[in-house]
Every structure is written in structure tokens, then in C-alpha cells.
Coordinates of C-alpha atoms and ligand atoms in Angstrom, one line a residue:
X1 CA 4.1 2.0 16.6
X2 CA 7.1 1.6 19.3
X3 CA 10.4 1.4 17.8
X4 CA 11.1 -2.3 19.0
X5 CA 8.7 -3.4 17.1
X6 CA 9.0 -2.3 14.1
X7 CA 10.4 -4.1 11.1
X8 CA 13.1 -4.6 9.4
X9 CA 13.4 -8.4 7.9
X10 CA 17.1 -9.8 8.5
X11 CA 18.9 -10.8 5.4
X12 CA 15.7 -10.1 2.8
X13 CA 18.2 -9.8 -0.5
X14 CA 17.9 -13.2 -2.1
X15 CA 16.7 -14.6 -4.9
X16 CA 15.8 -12.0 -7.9
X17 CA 15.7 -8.6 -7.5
X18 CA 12.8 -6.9 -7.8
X19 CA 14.2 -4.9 -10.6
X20 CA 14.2 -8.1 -12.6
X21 CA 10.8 -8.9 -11.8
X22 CA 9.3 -6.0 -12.7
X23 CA 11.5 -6.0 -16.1
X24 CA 9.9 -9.5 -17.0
X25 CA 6.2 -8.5 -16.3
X26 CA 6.7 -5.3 -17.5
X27 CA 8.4 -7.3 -21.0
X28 CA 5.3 -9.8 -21.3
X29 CA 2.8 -6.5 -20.6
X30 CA 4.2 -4.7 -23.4
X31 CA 3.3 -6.7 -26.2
X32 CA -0.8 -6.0 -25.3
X33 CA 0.4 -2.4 -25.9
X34 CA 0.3 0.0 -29.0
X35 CA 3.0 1.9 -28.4
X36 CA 6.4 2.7 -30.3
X37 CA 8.9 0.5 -28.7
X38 CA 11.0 3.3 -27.9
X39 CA 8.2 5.0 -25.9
X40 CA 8.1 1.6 -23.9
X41 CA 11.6 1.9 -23.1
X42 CA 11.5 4.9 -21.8
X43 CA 8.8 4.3 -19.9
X44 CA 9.7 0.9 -18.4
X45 CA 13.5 3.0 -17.2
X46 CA 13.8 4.7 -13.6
X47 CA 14.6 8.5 -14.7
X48 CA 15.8 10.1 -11.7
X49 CA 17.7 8.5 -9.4
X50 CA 19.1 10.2 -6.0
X51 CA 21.4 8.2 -3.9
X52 CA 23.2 9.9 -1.5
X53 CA 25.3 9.7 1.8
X54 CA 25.0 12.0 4.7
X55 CA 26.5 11.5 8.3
X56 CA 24.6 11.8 11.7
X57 CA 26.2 11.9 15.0
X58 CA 24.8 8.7 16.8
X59 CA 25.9 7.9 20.7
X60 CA 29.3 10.7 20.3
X61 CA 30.2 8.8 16.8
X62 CA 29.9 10.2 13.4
X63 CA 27.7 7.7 11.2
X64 CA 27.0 7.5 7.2
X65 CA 24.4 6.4 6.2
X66 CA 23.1 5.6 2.7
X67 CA 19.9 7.4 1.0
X68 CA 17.9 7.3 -1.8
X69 CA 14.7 8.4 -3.9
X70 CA 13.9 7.4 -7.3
X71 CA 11.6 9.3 -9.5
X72 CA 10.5 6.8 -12.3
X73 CA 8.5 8.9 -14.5
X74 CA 7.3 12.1 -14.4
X75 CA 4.7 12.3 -16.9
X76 CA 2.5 13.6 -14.1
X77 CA 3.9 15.7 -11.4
X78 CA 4.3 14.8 -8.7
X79 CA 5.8 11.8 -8.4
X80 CA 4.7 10.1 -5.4
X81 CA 6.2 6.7 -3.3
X82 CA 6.8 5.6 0.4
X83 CA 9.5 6.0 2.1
X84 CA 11.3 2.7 3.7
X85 CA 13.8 1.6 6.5
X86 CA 15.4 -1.2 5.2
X87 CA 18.6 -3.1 6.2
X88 CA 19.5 -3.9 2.7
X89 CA 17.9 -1.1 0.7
X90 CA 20.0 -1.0 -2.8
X91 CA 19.3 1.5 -5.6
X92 CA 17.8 -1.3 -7.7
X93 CA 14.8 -1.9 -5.0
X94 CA 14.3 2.0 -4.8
X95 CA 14.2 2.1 -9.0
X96 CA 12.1 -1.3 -9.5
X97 CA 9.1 0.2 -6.3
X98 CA 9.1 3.6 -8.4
X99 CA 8.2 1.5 -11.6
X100 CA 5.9 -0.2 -10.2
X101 CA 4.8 2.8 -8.1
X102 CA 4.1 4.7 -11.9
X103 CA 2.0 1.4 -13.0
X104 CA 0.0 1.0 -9.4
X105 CA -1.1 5.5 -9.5
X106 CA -2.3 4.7 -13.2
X107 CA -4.3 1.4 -12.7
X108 CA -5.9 3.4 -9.9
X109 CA -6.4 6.6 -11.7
X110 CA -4.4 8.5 -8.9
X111 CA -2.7 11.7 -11.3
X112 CA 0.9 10.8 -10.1
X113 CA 4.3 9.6 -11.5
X114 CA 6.0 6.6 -10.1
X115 CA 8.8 7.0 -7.1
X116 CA 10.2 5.4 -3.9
X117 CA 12.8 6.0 -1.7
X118 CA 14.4 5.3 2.0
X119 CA 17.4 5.0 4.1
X120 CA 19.4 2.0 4.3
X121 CA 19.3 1.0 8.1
X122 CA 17.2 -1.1 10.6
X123 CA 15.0 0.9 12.3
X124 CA 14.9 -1.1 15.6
X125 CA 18.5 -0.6 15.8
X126 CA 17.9 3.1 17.0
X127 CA 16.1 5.4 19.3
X128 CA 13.2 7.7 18.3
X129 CA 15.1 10.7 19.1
X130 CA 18.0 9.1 16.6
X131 CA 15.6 8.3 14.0
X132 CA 14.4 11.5 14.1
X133 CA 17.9 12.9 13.2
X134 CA 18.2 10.4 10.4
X135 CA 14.7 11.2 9.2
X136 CA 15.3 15.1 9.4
X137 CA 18.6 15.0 7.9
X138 CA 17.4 12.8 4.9
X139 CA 14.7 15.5 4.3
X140 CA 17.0 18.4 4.3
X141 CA 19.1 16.4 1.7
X142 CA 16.3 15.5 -0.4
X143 CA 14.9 19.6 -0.5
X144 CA 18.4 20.3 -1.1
X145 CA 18.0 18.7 -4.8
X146 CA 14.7 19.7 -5.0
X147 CA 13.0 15.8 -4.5
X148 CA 10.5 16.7 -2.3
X149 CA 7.2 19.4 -2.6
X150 CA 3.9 19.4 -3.4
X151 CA 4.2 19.8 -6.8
X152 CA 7.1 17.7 -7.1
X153 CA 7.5 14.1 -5.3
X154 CA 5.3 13.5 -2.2
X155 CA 6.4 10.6 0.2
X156 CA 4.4 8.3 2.2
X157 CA 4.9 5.6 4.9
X158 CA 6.4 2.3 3.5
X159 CA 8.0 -0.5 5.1
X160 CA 9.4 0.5 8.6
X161 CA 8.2 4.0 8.4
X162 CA 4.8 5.8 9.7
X163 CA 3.1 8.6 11.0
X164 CA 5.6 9.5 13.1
X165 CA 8.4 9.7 10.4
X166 CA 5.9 11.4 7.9
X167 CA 5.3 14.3 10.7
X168 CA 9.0 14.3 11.3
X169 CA 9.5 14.9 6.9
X170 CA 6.7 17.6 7.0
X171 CA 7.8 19.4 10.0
X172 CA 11.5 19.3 8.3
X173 CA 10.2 20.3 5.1
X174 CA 8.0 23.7 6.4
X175 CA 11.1 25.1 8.2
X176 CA 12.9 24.9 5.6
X177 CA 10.1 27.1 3.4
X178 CA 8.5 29.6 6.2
X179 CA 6.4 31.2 3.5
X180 CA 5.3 28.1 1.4
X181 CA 1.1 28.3 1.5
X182 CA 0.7 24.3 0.8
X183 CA 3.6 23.0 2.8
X184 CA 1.4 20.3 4.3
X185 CA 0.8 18.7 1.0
X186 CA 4.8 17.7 0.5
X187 CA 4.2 14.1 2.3
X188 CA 0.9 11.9 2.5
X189 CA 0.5 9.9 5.7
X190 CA 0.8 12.2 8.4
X191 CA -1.0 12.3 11.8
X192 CA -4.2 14.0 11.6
X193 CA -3.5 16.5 13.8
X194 CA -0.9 17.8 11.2
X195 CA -2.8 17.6 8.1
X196 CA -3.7 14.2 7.7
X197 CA -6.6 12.9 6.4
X198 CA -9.0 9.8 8.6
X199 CA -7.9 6.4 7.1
X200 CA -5.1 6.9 5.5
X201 CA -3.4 4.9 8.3
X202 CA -5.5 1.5 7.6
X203 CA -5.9 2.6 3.8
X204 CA -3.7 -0.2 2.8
X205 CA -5.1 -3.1 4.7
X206 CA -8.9 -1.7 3.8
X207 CA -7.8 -1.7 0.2
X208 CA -7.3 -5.4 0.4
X209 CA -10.4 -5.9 1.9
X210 CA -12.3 -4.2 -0.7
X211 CA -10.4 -5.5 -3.2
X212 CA -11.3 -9.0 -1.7
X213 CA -14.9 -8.5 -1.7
X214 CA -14.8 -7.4 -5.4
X215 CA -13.1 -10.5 -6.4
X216 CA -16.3 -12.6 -4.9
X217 CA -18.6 -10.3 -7.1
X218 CA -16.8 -12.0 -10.2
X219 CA -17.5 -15.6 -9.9
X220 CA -15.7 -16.5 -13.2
X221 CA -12.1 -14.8 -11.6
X222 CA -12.5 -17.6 -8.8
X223 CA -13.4 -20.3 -11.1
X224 CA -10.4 -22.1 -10.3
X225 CA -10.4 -21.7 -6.8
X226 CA -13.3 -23.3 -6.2
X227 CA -14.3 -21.0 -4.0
X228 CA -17.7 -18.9 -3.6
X229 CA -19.9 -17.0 -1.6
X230 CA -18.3 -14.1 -0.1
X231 CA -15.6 -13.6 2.8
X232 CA -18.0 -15.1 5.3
X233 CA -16.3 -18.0 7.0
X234 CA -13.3 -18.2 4.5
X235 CA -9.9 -19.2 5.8
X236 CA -7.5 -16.9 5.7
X237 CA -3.6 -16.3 6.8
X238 CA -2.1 -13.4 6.3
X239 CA 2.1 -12.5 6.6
X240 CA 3.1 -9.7 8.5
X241 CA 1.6 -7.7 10.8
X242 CA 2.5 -4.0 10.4
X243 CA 0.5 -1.6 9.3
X244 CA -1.0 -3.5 6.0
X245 CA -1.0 -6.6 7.6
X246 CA -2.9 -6.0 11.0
X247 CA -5.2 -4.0 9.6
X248 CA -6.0 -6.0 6.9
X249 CA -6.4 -9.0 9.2
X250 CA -8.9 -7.0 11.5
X251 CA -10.9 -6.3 8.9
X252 CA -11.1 -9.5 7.1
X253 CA -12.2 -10.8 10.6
X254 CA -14.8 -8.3 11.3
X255 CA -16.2 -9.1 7.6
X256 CA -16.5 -12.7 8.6
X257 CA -13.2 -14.8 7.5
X258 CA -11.4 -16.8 9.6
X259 CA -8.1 -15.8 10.1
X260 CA -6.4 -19.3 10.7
X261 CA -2.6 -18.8 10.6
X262 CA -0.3 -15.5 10.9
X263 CA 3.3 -14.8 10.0
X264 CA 5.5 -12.4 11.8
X265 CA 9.8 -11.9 11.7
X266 CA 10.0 -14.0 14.6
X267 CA 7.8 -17.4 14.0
X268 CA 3.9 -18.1 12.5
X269 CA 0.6 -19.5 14.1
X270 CA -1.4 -21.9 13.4
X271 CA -5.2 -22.3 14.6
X272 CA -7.8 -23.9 12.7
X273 CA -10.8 -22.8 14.3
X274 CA -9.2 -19.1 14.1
X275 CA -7.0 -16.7 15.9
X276 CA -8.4 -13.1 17.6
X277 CA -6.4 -10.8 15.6
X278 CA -6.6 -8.2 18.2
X279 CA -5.8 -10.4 20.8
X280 CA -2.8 -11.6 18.7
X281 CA -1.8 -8.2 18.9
X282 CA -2.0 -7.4 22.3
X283 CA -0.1 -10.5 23.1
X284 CA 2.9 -9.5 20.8
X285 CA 2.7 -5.7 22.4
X286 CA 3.1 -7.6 25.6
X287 CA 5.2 -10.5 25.1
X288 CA 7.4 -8.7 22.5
X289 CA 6.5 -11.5 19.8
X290 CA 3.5 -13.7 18.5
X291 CA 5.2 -16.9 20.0
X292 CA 3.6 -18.7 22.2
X293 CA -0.1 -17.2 21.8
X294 CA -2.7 -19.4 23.5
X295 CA -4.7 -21.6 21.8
X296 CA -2.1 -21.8 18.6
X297 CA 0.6 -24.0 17.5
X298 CA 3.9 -21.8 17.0
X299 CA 6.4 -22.5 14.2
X300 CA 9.7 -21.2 14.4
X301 CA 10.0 -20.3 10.8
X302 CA 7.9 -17.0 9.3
X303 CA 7.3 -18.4 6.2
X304 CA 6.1 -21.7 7.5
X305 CA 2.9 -19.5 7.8
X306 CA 2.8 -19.6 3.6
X307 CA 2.2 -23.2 3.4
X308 CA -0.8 -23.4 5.9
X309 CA -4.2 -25.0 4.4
X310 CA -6.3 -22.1 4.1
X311 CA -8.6 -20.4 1.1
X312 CA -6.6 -17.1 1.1
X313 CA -3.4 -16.6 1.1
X314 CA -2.2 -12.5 2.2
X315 CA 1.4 -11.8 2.3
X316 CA 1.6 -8.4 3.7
X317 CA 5.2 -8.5 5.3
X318 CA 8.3 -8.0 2.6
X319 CA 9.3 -9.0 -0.7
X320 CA 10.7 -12.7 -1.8
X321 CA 8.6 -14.4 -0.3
X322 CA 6.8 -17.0 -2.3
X323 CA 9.9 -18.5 -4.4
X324 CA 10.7 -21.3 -6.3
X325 CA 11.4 -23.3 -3.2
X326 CA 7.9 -23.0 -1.5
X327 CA 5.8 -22.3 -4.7
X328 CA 5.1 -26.1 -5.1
X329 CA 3.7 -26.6 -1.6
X330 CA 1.1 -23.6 -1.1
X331 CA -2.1 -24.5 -0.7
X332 CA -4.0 -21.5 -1.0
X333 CA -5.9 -21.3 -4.2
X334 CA -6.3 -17.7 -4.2
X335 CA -3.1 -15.2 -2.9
X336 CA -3.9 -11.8 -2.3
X337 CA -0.3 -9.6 -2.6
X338 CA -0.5 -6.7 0.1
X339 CA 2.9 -6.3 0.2
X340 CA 5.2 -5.5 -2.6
X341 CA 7.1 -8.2 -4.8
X342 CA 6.4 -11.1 -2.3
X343 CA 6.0 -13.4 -5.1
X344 CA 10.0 -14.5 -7.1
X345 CA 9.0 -14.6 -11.1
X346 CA 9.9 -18.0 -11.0
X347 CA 7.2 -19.0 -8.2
X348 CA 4.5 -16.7 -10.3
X349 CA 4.8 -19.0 -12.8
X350 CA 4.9 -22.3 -11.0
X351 CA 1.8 -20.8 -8.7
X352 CA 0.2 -20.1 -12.4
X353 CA 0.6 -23.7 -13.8
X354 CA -1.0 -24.8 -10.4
X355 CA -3.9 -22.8 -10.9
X356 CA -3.5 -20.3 -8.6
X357 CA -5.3 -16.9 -9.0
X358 CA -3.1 -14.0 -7.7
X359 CA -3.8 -10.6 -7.0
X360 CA -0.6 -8.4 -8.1
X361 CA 0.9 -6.0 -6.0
X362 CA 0.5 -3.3 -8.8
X363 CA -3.3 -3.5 -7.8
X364 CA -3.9 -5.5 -4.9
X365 CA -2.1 -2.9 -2.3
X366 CA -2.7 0.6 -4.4
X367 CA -5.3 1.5 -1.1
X368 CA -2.4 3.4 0.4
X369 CA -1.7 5.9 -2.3
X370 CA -5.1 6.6 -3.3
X371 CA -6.0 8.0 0.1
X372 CA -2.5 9.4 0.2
X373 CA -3.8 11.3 -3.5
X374 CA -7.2 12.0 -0.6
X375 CA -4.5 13.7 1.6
X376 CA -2.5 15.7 -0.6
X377 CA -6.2 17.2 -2.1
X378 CA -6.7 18.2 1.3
X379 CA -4.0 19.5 1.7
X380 CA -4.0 22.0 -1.3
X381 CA -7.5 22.6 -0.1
X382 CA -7.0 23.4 3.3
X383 CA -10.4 21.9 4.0
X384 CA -11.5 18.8 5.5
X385 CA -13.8 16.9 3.3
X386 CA -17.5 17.0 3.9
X387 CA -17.0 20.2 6.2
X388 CA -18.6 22.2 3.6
X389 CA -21.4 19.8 3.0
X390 CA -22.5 18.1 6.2
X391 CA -24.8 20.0 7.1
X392 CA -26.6 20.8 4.2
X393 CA -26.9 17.2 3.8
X394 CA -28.5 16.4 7.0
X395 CA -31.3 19.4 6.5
X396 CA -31.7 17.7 3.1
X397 CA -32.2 14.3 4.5
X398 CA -34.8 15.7 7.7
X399 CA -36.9 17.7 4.5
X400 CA -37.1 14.1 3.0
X401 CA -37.9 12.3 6.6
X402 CA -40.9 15.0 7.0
X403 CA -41.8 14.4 3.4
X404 CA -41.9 10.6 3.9
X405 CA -44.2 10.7 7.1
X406 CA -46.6 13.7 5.7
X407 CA -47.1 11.4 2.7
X408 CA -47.6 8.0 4.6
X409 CA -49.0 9.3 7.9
X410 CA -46.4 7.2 9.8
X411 CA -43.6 7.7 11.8
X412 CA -40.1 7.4 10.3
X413 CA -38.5 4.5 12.1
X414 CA -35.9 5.8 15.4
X415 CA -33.0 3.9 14.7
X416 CA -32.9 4.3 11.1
X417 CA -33.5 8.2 11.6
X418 CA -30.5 8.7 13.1
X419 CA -28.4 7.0 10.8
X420 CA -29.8 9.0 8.0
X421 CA -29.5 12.6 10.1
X422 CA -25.8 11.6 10.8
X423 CA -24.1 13.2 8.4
X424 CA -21.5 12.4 6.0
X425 CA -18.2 12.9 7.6
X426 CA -14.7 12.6 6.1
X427 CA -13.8 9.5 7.0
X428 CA -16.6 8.2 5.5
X429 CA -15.9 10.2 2.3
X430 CA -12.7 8.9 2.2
X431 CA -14.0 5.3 2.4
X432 CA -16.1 6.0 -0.4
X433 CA -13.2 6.9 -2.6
X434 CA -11.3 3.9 -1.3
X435 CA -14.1 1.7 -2.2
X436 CA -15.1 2.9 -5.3
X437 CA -11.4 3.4 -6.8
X438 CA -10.7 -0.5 -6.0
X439 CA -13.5 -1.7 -7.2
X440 CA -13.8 -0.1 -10.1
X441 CA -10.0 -0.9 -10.7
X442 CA -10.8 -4.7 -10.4
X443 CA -13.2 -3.8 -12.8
X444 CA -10.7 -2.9 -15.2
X445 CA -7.9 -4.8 -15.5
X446 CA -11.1 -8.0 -15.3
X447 CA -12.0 -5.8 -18.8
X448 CA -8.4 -5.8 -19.6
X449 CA -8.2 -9.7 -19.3
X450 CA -11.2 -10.3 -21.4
X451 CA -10.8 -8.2 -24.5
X452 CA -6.8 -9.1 -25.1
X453 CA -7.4 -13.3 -23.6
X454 CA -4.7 -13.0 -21.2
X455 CA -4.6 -15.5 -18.1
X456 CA -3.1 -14.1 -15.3
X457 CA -3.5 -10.7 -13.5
X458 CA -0.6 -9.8 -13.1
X459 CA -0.1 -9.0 -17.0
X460 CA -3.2 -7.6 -17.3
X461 CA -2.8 -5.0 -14.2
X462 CA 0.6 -4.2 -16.3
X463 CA -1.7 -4.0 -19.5
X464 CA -4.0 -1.9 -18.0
X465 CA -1.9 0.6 -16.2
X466 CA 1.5 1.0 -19.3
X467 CA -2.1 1.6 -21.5
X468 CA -2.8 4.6 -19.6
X469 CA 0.6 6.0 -19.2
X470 CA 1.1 5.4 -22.9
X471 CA -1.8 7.7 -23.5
X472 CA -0.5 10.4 -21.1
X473 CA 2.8 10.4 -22.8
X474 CA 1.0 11.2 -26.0
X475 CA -1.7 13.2 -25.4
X476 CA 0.6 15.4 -22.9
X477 CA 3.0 16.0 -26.0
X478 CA 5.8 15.3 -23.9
X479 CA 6.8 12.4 -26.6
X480 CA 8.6 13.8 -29.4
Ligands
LIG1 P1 5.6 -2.4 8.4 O1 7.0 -2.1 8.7 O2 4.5 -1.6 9.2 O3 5.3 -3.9 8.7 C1 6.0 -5.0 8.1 C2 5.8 -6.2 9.1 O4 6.3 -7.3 8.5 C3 6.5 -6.0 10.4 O5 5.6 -6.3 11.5 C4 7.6 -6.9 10.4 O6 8.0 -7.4 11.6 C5 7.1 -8.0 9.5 N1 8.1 -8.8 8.8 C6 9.3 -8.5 8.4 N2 10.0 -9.5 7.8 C7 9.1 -10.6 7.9 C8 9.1 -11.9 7.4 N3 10.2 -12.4 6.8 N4 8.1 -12.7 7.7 C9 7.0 -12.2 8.3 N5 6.9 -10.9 8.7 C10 7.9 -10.1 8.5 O7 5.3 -2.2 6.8 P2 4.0 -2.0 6.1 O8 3.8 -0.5 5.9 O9 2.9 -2.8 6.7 O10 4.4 -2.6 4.6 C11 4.3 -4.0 4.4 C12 4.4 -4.2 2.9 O11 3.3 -3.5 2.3 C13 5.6 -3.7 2.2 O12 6.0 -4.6 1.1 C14 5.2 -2.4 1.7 O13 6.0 -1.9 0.6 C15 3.8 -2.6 1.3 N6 2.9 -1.5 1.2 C16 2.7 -0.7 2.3 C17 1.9 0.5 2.2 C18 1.6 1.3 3.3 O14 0.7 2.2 3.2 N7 2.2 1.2 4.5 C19 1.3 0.8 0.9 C20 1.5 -0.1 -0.2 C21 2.3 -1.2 0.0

């Protein structure tokens, strides 16, 4: 993604800190749990935190700049988080993602600890050949203390970061250990070419979409919404389009919703019959904004986007987003959270007593790292999936076609022929895994609602994921 484009969100600290909110889920969870209350302390604390200054020469001046990574809990190593570029990046945003990073890993059944980190600075303030600097220069710091490796903490992409920072962090990493075998596997998110793994790029938004299409196979979740069916024709508007955002919204579009209203930095649309995402896209890539887009009404205000009349709501942009102020007027019965913390404590509750069904964070975005936990495998490995198998697959499945057609005397059917003699690739692999991992972790925390009566999801995501991390503690003996 160029650099202009990419984003950083202005003046995002207001309203509570995510810390807080985490802290007051992570307080109603707790009481579903059998577990020493000193055990849930210590597991609800951050218990490594890294902040740290270091100076790069930008444009002939010396610059500081302001670091961090938070390891939350290492009951299972590593410890695993993205990496963001953030204007206003504190300590207590690196600390509360790591929490919630340690909760998302376990509610997924991805064997990682909790952790987060970034540099405090706006990305579009600098040039790729300055960002790599920064990037490098934050690595080297962070091997220095020995926060980063594959059996440590692996970082990912997060908010303002991607491929091209993850490459940066790898290549950073491997000169710094010529000999290391399993180098590759010391940050998830990298470009293919250099040890990533297909889909880990779109992971995010596909995990929403899956997660989405499981919510529709449990009628009794949607009750309240009063809505039905599947995606097919539903109106959606999503917030933010980055890497979560855009590709959830193609996807939601190619399964059949109608993606009536988008939010971006700059303004939101509005169009009722629906909005091309792509071509949304390729008129911000042009125009240098979605203002303006054909066929749309423009708003100036990105959250004005939020309050649109539409069946799903998908923030996928930044934190505080849904507060107090708005919570009142949204309209969407059902609110899907891609991104991280977009919903204040206090608008959860209002958006609760409304009857709104919400998909938490902790769950709802948890695609990412469970390809990224694909990724590092591969890595380790040093195989692509389905390399092994392929083929073997595909003389398996022509055995089976000549089988068929001895027995029925027929002819198996072109078309479908080739579909079955195609192969299982690794994209397709990795899919699989996506699919599978966020449906079945709908699955759970639906369980987890049922057999303790709570309400809301958000709890019972909590519930579901302190349960398992609870039972690592134990079983693990690292709790006296
Ligand atoms: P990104 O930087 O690629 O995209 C963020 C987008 O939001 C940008 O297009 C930016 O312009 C826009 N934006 C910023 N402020 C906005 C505002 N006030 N209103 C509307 N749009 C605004 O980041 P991303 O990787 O897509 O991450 C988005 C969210 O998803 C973050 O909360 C992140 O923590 C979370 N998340 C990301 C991943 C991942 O794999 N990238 C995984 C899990 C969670």
C-alpha cells in the first residue's frame, strides 16, 4: 500500500482507554471462571513491558522516537501481536492489545501468549526509505532485549503497518543471526516471496466474513436483529478501508451483501442501492480520498458512516469509535468489530440495552493471527502446505473418477472433472484452517453463552478464552 495512504487517525486518544475497557470485561468475565483470584490477577496484568527510545537521522536531523512491545503473558511461547504506527501510541494501548491479544490466540486455539507493540509516529509523515530506518532500527532494539524470535514473540502487521514493514523486521532480524535455521518464522505477515504464506494478507477481512456467515447458521444469536437468511442482499457499511476493511468489504460483496455506506479518515458514503467496493477503491488510489465517488452522497465526518440505516454494522478502522455520544443513534442491529476496541464500555452497554448483538473484537477479528500461527508453521517447516500432498491427492481423485465411470458406464462430467483433478493447493489449505477455526470458535463461546446464561458476547468470548488460559496455567505447572 503507498505510503500516502496509509493510516494514521488524527487525534484517536479520547474517551477511555482501552486498558480500562479491557479491565471491565475482563472483571465481569472473571466471575464465570473457577480460578483462584490471584491466578486471575495475574493473568488479567501485562508482564513484560518494553518501551524504549531510539534516535534516527531523518532529512540531516537527529529524531527520537518512542517504542514499544508488550508481552502480556507467556504461558505459551511465543508471544505473538502486530506491530502498529500510531500517532498517539502510549504504553497503556500496547499493554491493553497484548491482553486482549492472550484472550483472542486462546478463543481461537492459536498456541500463543498475548503481545503487541509499535512505534509512536504517523506513517504518512515519512518516506519508505525513512520508514525503513525506523522499522530496522526498532527491530535491532527489540533483538537487543531479546523480544523478538521464533520461539519467543513473533510480530505481525497491525494498524499502519504491512508486508512491507514485516519484510523489512525479518530481513533486520536474519542479519542480525547469519546462522539461525528458522529465521523466517520471527514475524508473521511477510510477502510471500520471503516466507509468507497465501492469505495471510486478506486473513483478517476473510475472518469476518466467515465469522458472518456462521452467525446466520445460528438463528437464535440473530433473534433480536430480526434478521435472517444469509448475507445475500443484506446491507452493510463497513469503517475503514485498510487492510481489514477492504478486504472484508470485497468479500461481503462477492458473497452477496450490499455494501451501502463506507467510512474512511477523510469523510463517508452513502448509497442505498450499493457502492462497488473496488471501484471505491480505485477512485480513492486516484483521487487520493473517497470524496466525491460517483453515484454517492459524501459526508464530511468519518463516523457519520456509523449512523447509516443498514443491517450490519463493520467498523474496521481504529478504536473509540462507537461511544456514548453515537451509541443512541446506530441503527444497525447487528455490529460486527473488525477492528480493535471500536466500541467505548459505556456505548457497549447502551448498544446492549438497545438490543444490539455485537461481535467482540477478542473473536470477531482473530482471522489475522490464526493464519499468522499458518505462517509461522511454515516457517519451522520450511515447506509449503499441500506441496507434499497434491499430487497424491489428485491420482487419488482420477482412481475414484475411473472407478465412478467403470461402475456406471458413463462419463464423468468435464467441468466437474477438473475441479476434482485440481489439486489442493495452499491457499486453499489455508482457507480451510481459516474457516474451520472461526467457525468452530463461534461455536464455542455460542456454547459458552448457553451453559453459564450470559447475554452478551462479549463476556462470553472473555469466558471462553480466560477458561482456557486458566487451564494452561495449571496444567503447565507454571502456577505455584
Ligand atoms: P490499516 O492501517 O491498513 O487501515 C486502517 C484504515 O482506517 C486506513 O485506511 C485509515 O485511513 C482508516 N482510518 C483511520 N482513522 C479512521 C477514522 N477515524 N475513520 C475511518 N477510517 C479511519 O489497518 P488494518 O490493519 O486494516 O487494521 C484496522 C483495525 O483492525 C485495527 O484496529 C487493527 O488493530 C485491527 N486488526 C488488524 C489486523 C491485521 O491483520 N491487519 C488483525 C487484527 C486486528
Amino acid at each position: 500500500m503507498p505510503n500516502g495512504r496509509r493510516g494514521g487517525s488524527g487525534s484517536r486518544k479520547h474517551g477511555p482507554s482501552m486498558l480500562e475497557g479491557f479491565n471491565t470485561t475482563f472483571a465481569r468475565a472473571a466471575r464465570y471462571v473457577k480460578a483462584p483470584p490471584d491466578l486471575l490477577e495475574n493473568i488479567r496484568v501485562c508482564h513484560h513491558l518494553y518501551a524504549f527510545q531510539f534516535p534516527v537521522r531523518i532529512r540531516g536531523k537527529v529524531q527520537l522516537f518512542q517504542g514499544f512491545r508488550a508481552q502480556h503473558s507467556q504461558h505459551r511461547l511465543p508471544t505473538k501481536g502486530g506491530i502498529r504506527f500510531a500517532p498517539q501510541l502510549d504504553a497503556d494501548e500496547v499493554a491493553a492489545l497484548a491482553a486482549i491479544m492472550t484472550l483472542k490466540c486462546a478463543i481461537v486455539d492459536v498456541p500463543f501468549g498475548g503481545a503487541k507493540g509499535g512505534i509512536a509516529l504517523d506513517p504518512r509523515a515519512y518516506e519508505a526509505e525513512e520508514l525503513e530506518r525506523i522499522t530496522r532500527r526498532y527491530t535491532a532494539e527489540l533483538v537487543r532485549k531479546n523480544f523478538i524470535g521464533p520461539g519467543v514473540d513473533v510480530p505481525a502487521p497491525d494498524l499502519g503497518t504491512g508486508e512491507r514493514e514485516m519484510a523489512w523486521i525479518a530481513d533486520t532480524y536474519n542479519m542480525l543471526h547469519p546462522t539461525g535455521i528458522d529465521n523466517m518464522a520471527c514475524v508473521t505477515g511477510k510477502p510471500v516471496t520471503l516466507g509468507g504464506i497465501r492469505g495471510r494478507r486478506e486473513a483478517t477481512g476473510r475472518g469476518v466474513l466467515y465469522v458472518l456467515q456462521e452467525c446466520f447458521r445460528h438463528p437464535e444469536l440473530l433473534q433480536s436483529t430480526g434478521l435472517s437468511g444469509d448475507l445475500e442482499g443484506k446491507r452493510l457499511v463497513v469503517q475503514g478501508l485498510g487492510n481489514v476493511g477492504s478486504h472484508f468489504a470485497r468479500f461481503a460483496q462477492q458473497a452477496g451483501a450490499r455494501i451501502v455506506g463506507i467510512g474512511e479518515s477523510d469523510g463517508s458514503l452513502y448509497a442505498p442501492e450499493g457502492l462497488n467496493v473496488d471501484n471505491v477503491l480505485a477512485w480513492r488510489a486516484h483521487t487520493g480520498s473517497i470524496r466525491g465517488f460517483p453515484d454517492a452522497t459524501t459526508f464530511d465526518s468519518p463516523g457519520a458512516c456509523l449512523e447509516l440505516d443498514c443491517d450490519i454494522l463493520v467498523p474496521a478502522a481504529v478504536e473509540n469509535q462507537l461511544t456514548a455520544a453515537n451509541a443512541p443513534r446506530i441503527k444497525a442491529p447487528l455490529i460486527v468489530e473488525a477492528a480493535n476496541s471500536p466500541t467505548t464500555p459505556e456505548a457497549d452497554l447502551i448498544l446492549r440495552r438497545r438490543g444490539k448483538v455485537i461481535i467482540p473484537d477478542v473473536f470477531a477479528n482473530a482471522g489475522g493471527v490464526t493464519v499468522s500461527y499458518f505462517e509461522w508453521v511454515k516457517n519451522l517447516s520450511h515447506m509449503r502446505f499441500g506441496r507434499m500432498a497434491k499430487r497424491v491427492g489428485i491420482q487419488t481423485q482420477r482412481r475414484l473418477i475411473a472407478g465412478i465411470e467403470a461402475l456406471t458406464g458413463g462419463t464423468f462430467p468435464a467441468a466437474l472433472r477438473e475441479e476434482v483433478l485440481h489439486g489442493i493447493d495452499e491457499l486453499e489449505l489455508v482457507n480451510s484452517g481459516l474457516e474451520e477455526t472461526m467457525s468452530q470458535g463461534l461455536q464455542q463461546i455460542l456454547a459458552t453463552m448457553e451453559r453459564h446464561g450470559i447475554e452478551d458476547m462479549r463476556t462470553a468470548a472473555f469466558v471462553c478464552g480466560l477458561q482456557k488460559v486458566v487451564v494452561a496455567y495449571e496444567q503447565l505447572g507454571i502456577w505455584p
